[in-house]
C-alpha positions as CSV (number, residue, x, y, z in Angstrom):
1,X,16.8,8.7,15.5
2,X,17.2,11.6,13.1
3,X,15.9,11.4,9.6
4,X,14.0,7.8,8.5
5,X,16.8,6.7,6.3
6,X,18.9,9.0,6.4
7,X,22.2,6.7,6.8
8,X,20.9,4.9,3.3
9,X,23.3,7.3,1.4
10,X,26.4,5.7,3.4
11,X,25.7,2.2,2.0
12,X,27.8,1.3,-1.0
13,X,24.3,-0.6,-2.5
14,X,25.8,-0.8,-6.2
15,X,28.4,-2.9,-5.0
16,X,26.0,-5.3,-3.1
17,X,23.9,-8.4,-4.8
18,X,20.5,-9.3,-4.5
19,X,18.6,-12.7,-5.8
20,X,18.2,-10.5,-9.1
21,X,21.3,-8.4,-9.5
22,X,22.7,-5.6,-8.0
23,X,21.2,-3.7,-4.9
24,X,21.5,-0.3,-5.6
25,X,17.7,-0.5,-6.1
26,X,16.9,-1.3,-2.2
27,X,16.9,2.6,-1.3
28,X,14.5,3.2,-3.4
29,X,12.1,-0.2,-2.4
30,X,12.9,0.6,1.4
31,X,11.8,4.4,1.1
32,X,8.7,3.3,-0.8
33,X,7.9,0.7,2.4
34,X,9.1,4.4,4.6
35,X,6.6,6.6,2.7
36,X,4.1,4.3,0.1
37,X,0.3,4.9,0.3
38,X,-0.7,0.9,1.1
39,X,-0.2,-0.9,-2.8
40,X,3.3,0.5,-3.6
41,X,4.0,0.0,0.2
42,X,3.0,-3.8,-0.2
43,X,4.8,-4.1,-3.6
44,X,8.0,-2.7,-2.3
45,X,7.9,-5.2,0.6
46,X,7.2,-8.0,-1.3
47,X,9.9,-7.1,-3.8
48,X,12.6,-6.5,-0.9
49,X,11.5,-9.9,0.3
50,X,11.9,-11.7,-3.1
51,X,15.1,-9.7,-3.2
52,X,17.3,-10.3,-0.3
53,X,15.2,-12.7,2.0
54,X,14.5,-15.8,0.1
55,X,15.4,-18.7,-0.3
56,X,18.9,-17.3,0.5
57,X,20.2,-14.2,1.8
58,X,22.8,-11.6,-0.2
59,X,25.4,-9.7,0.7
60,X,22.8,-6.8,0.4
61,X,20.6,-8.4,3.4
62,X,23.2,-7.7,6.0
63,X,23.1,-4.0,4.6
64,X,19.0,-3.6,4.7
65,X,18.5,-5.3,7.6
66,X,19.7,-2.0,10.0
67,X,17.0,0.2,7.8
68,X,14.1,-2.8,8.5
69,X,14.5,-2.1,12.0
70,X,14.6,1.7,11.3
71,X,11.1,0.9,9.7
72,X,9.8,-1.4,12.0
73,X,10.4,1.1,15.2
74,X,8.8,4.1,13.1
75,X,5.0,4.7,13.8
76,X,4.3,6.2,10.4
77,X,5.3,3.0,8.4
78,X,2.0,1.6,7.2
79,X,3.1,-2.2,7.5
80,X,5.6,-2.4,10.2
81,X,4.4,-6.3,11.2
82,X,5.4,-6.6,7.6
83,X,9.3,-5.7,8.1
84,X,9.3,-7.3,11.2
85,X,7.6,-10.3,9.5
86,X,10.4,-9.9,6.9
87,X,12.7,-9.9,9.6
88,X,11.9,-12.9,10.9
89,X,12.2,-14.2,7.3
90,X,15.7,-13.2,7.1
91,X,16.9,-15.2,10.5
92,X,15.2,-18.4,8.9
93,X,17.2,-18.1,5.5
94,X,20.8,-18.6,4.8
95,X,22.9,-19.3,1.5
96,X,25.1,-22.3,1.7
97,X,27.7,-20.8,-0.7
98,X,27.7,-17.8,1.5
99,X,28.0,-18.3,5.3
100,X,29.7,-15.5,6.2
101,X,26.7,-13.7,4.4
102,X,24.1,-16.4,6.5
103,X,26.0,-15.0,9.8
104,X,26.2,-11.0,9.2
105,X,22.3,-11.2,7.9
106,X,21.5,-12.7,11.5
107,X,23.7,-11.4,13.9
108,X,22.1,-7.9,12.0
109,X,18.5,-9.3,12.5
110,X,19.6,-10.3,16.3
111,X,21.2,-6.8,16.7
112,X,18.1,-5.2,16.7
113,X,16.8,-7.9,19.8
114,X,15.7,-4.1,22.0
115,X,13.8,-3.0,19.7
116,X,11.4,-6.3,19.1
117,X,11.4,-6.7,22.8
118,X,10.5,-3.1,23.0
119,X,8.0,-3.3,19.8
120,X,6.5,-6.6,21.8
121,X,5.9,-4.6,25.3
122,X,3.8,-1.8,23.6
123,X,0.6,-1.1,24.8
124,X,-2.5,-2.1,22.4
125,X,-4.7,0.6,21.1
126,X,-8.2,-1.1,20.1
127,X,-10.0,0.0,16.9
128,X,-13.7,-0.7,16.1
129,X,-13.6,-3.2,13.2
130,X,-10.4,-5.6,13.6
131,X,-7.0,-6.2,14.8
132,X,-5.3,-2.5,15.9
133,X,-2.1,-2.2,14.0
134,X,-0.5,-1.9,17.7
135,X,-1.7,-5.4,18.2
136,X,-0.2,-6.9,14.6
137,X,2.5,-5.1,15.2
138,X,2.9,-6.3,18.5
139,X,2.2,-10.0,17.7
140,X,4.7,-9.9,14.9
141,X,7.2,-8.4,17.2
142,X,6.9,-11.7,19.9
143,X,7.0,-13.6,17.1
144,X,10.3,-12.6,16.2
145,X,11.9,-12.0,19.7
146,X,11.2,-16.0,20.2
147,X,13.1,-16.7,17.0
148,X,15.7,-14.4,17.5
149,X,16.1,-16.3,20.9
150,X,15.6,-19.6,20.2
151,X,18.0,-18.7,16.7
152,X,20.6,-21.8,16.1
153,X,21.5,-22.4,12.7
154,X,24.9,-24.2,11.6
155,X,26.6,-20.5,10.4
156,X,25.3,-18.6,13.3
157,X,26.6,-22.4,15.6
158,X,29.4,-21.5,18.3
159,X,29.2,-17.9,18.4
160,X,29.8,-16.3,21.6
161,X,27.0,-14.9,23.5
162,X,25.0,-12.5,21.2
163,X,25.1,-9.0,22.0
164,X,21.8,-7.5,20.9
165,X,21.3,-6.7,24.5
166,X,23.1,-3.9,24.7
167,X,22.1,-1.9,21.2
C-alpha cells in the first residue's frame, strides 16, 4: 500500500469545491482522521462529512473518496467504521446541479466494493467491556457492501455492470 496518504500530494485539491469553499483543506482533515488522538480524529471526520458528504456531494468527494478507503483498510485509524460510515453517506447523497459529480462520487465509493467485502469477512477480536472495534468495524463494513449492492440512484441509472470486482 505504501505510505497512508501518500498519493494526497497528486490531487489538485485547490482547484476542487466543497459545501464551504475550496478543498485544498481535505489533506489536512483526512491526515488528522489518519493520525488524530480520538477528539481531533472525530472533529476532522465530522468536518470532512459536513464538507463533501452532505446534503450533496462536490467535485472534491470523488477525489477523497480513494483516501477513505485508504483509511478504512488501515488498522491504525482510530475510527475506521466512521469512514466507512461516511462512505456509506457519500453513495446516499448526490447534487442535482451536478450529476456527473453524483456518478464519479459513487462509482468511487463502489470502486472500493473488495475492500468492504474484505473489511466485512474479518475475523472479530472480543474485548472485555463492549463492542471490539473489529466488530464495529466489521458491522459498518456489511452495512455498506449492501448499499453498494443494492446502489440505484437516477445518476448512477443505466450504467453498465459496475466493476468494483476487480480492484
Amino acid at each position: 500500500m505504501g505510505t497512508v496518504l501518500g498519493a494526497m500530494r497528486n490531487v489538485r485539491w485547490h482547484e476542487l469545491q466543497h459545501a464551504y469553499g475550496s478543498a485544498s483543506q481535505v489533506p489536512g482533515v483526512l491526515s488528522r482522521i489518519a493520525w488524530g488522538d480520538a477528539p481531533t480524529s472525530d472533529e476532522a471526520l465530522s468536518d470532512l462529512e459536513r464538507w463533501i458528504g452532505t446534503p450533496p456531494v462536490f467535485d472534491s468527494t470523488a477525489a477523497t473518496v480513494p483516501f477513505l478507503w485508504e483509511l478504512a483498510a488501515t488498522d491504525t485509524v482510530r475510527d475506521r467504521a466512521g469512514v466507512l460510515d461516511l462512505l456509506a453517506t457519500i453513495l446516499a447523497a448526490g447534487n442535482a446541479e451536478h450529476p456527473a459529480w453524483t456518478r464519479a462520487a459513487h462509482d468511487a465509493v463502489a470502486a472500493g466494493r473488495a475492500t468492504a467485502a474484505r473489511l466485512a469477512a474479518a475475523p472479530d477480536t472480543p474485548e472485555a467491556g463492549g463492542p471490539s472495534p473489529a466488530r464495529t468495524v466489521r458491522a459498518a463494513a456489511t452495512r455498506l457492501l449492501a448499499a453498494i449492492d443494492r446502489h440505484g440512484c437516477p445518476a448512477c441509472a443505466g450504467l453498465p455492470p459496475r466493476e468494483a470486482e476487480v480492484h
